[in-house]
mmCIF file with all atom_site columns, C-alpha atoms in Angstrom:
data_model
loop_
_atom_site.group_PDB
_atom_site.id
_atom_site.type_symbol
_atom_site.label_atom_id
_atom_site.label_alt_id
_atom_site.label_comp_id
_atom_site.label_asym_id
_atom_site.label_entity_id
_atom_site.label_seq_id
_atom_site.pdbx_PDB_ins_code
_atom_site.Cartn_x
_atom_site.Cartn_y
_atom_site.Cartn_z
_atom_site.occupancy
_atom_site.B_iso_or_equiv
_atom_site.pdbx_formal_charge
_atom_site.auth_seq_id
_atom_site.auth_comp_id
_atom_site.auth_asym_id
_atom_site.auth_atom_id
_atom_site.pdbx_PDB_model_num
ATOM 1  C CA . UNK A 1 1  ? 92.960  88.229  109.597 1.00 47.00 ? 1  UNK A CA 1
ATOM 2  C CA . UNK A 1 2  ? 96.005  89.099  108.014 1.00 64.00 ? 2  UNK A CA 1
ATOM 3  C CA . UNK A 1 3  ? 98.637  86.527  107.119 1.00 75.00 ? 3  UNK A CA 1
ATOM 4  C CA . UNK A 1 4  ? 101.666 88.028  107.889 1.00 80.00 ? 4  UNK A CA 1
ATOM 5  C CA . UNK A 1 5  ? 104.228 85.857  109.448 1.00 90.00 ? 5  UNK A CA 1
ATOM 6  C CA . UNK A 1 6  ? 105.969 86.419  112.735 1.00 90.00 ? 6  UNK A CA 1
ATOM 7  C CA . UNK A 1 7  ? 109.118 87.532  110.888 1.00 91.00 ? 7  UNK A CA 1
ATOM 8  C CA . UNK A 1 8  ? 107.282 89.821  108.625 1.00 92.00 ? 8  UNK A CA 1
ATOM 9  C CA . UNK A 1 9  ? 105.767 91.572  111.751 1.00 92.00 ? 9  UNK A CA 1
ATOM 10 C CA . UNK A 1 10 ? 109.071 91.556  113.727 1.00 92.00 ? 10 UNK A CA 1
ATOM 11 C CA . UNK A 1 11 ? 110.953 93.469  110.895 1.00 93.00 ? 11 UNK A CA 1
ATOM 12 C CA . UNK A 1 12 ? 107.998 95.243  110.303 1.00 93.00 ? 12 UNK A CA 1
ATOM 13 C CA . UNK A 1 13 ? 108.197 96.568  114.093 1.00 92.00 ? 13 UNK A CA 1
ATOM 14 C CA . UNK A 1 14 ? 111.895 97.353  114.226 1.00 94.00 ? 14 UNK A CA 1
ATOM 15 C CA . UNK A 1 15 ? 111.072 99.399  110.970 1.00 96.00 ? 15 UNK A CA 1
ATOM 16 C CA . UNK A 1 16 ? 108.718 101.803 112.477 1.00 96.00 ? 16 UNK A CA 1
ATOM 17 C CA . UNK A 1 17 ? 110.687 101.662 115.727 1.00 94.00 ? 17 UNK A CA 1
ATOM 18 C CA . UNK A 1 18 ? 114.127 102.580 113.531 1.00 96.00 ? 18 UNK A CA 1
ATOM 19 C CA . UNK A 1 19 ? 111.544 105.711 111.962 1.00 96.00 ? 19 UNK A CA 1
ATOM 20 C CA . UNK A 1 20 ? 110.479 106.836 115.121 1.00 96.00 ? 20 UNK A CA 1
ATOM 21 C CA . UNK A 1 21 ? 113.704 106.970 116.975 1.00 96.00 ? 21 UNK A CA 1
ATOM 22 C CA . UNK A 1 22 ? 114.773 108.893 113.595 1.00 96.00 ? 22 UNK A CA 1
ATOM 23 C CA . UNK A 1 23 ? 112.402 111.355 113.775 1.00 96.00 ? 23 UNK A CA 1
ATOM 24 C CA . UNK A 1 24 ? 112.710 111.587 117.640 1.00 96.00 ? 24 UNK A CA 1
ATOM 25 C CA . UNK A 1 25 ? 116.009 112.862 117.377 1.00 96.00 ? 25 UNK A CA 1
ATOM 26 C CA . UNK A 1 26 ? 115.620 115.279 114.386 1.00 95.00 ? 26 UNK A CA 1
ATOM 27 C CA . UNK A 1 27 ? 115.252 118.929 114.810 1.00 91.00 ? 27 UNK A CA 1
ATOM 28 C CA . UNK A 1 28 ? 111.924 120.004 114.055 1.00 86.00 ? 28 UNK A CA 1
ATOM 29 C CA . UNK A 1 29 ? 112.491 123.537 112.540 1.00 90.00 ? 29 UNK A CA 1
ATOM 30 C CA . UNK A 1 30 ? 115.508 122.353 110.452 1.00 91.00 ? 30 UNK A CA 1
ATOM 31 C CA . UNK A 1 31 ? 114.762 119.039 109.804 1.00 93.00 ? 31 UNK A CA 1
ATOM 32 C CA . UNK A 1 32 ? 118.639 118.246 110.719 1.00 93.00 ? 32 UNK A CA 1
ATOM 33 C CA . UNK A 1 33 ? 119.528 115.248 112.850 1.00 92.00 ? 33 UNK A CA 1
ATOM 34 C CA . UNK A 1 34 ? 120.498 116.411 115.931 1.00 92.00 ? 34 UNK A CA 1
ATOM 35 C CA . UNK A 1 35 ? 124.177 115.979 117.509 1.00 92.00 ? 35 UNK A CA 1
ATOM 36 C CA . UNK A 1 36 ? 123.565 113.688 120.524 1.00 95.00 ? 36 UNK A CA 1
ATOM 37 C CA . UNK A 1 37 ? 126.511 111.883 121.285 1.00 95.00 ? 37 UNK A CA 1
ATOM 38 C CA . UNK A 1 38 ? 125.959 108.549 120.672 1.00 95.00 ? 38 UNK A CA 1
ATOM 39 C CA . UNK A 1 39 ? 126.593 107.033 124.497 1.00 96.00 ? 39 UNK A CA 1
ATOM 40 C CA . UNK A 1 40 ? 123.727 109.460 125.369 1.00 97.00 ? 40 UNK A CA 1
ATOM 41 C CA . UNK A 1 41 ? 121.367 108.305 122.328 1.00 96.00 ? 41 UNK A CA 1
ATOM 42 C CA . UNK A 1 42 ? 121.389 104.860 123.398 1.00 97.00 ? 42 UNK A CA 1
ATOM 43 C CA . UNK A 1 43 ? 120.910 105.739 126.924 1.00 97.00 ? 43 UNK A CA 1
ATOM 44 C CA . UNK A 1 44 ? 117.775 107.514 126.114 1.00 97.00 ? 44 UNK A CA 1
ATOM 45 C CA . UNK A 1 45 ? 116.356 104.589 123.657 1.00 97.00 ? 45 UNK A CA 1
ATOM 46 C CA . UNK A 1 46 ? 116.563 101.904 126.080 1.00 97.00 ? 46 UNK A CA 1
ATOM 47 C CA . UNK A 1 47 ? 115.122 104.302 128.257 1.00 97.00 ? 47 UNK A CA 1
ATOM 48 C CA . UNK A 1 48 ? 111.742 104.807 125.935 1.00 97.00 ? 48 UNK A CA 1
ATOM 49 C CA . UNK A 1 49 ? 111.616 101.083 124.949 1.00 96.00 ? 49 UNK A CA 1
ATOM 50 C CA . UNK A 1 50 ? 112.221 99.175  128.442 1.00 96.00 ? 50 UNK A CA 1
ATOM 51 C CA . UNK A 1 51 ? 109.093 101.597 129.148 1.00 97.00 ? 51 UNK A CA 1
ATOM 52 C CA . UNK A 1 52 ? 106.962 101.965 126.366 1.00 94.00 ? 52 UNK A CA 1
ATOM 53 C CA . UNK A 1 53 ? 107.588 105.460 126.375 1.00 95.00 ? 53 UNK A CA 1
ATOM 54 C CA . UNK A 1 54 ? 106.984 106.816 122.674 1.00 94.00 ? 54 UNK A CA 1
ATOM 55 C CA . UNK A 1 55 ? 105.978 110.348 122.626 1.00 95.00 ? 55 UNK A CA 1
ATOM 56 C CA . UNK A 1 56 ? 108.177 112.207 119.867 1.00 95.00 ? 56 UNK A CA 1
ATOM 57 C CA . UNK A 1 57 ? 109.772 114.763 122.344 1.00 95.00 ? 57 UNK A CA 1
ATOM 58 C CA . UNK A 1 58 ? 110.527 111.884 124.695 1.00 97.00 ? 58 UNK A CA 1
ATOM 59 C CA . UNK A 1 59 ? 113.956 110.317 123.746 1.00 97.00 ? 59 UNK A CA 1
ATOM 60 C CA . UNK A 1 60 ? 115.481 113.898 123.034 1.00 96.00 ? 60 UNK A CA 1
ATOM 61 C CA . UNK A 1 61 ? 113.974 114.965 126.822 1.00 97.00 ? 61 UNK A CA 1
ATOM 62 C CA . UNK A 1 62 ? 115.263 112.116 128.219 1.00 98.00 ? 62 UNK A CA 1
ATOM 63 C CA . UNK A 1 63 ? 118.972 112.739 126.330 1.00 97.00 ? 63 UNK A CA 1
ATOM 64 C CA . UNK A 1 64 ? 118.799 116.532 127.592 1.00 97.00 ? 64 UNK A CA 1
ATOM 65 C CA . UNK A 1 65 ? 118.484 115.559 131.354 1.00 97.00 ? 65 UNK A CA 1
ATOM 66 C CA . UNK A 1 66 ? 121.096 112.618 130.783 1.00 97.00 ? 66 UNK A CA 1
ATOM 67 C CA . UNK A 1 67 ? 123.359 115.188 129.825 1.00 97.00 ? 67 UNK A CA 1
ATOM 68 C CA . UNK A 1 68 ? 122.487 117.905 132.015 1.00 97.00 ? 68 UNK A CA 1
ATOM 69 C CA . UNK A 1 69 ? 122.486 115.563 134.858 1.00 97.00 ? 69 UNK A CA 1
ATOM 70 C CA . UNK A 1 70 ? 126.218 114.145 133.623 1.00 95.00 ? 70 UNK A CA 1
ATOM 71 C CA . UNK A 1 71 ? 128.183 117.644 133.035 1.00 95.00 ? 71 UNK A CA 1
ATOM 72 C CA . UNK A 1 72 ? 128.233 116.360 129.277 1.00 96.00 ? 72 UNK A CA 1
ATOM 73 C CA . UNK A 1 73 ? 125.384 119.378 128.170 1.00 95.00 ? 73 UNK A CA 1
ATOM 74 C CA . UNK A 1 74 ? 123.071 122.063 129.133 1.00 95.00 ? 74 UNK A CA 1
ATOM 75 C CA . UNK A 1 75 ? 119.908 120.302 128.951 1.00 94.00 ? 75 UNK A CA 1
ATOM 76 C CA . UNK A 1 76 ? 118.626 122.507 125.644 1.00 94.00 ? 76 UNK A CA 1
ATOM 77 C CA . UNK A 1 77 ? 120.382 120.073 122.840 1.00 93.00 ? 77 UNK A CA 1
ATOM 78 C CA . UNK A 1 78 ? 123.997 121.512 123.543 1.00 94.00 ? 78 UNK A CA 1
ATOM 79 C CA . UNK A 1 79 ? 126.144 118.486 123.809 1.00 95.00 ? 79 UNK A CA 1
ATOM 80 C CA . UNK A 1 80 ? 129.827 117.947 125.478 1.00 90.00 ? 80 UNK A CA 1
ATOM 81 C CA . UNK A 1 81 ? 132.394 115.464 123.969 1.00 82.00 ? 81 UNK A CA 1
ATOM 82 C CA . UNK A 1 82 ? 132.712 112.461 127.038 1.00 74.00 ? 82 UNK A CA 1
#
């Protein structure tokens, strides 16, 4: 069994979570970080956590329809200042 303490595995898990929310919303042909206004970013992480939603194209989906849905983009990753 390994003897990692509860801290170790919390940090551990906020790590991987930080990576994957990273690499969620990073273009994948230019490796850029892609310009989701930040209101909209957070909307779409609480989304994928309070769900357990964590397929890579997920958060940036979810921010596209937020968006789309709001008058604040066009749904393809074309963001509006609030």
């Amino acid at each position: 069994m390994d003897s990692k303490t509860l801290n170790e595995l919390c940090a551990e898990t906020k790590r991987q979570d930080e990576a994957f929310f990273t690499e969620a919303f990073t273009d994948a042909v230019t490796r850029q970080p892609q310009a989701v206004p930040a209101d909209i970013k957070r909307a779409a992480t609480r989304l994928c956590r309070a769900y357990g939603i964590r397929g890579i194209c997920d958060p940036m989906y979810f921010a596209n329809i937020i968006a789309l849905e709001t008058g604040r983009g066009d749904g393809m990753s074309h963001f509006n200042p609030a």
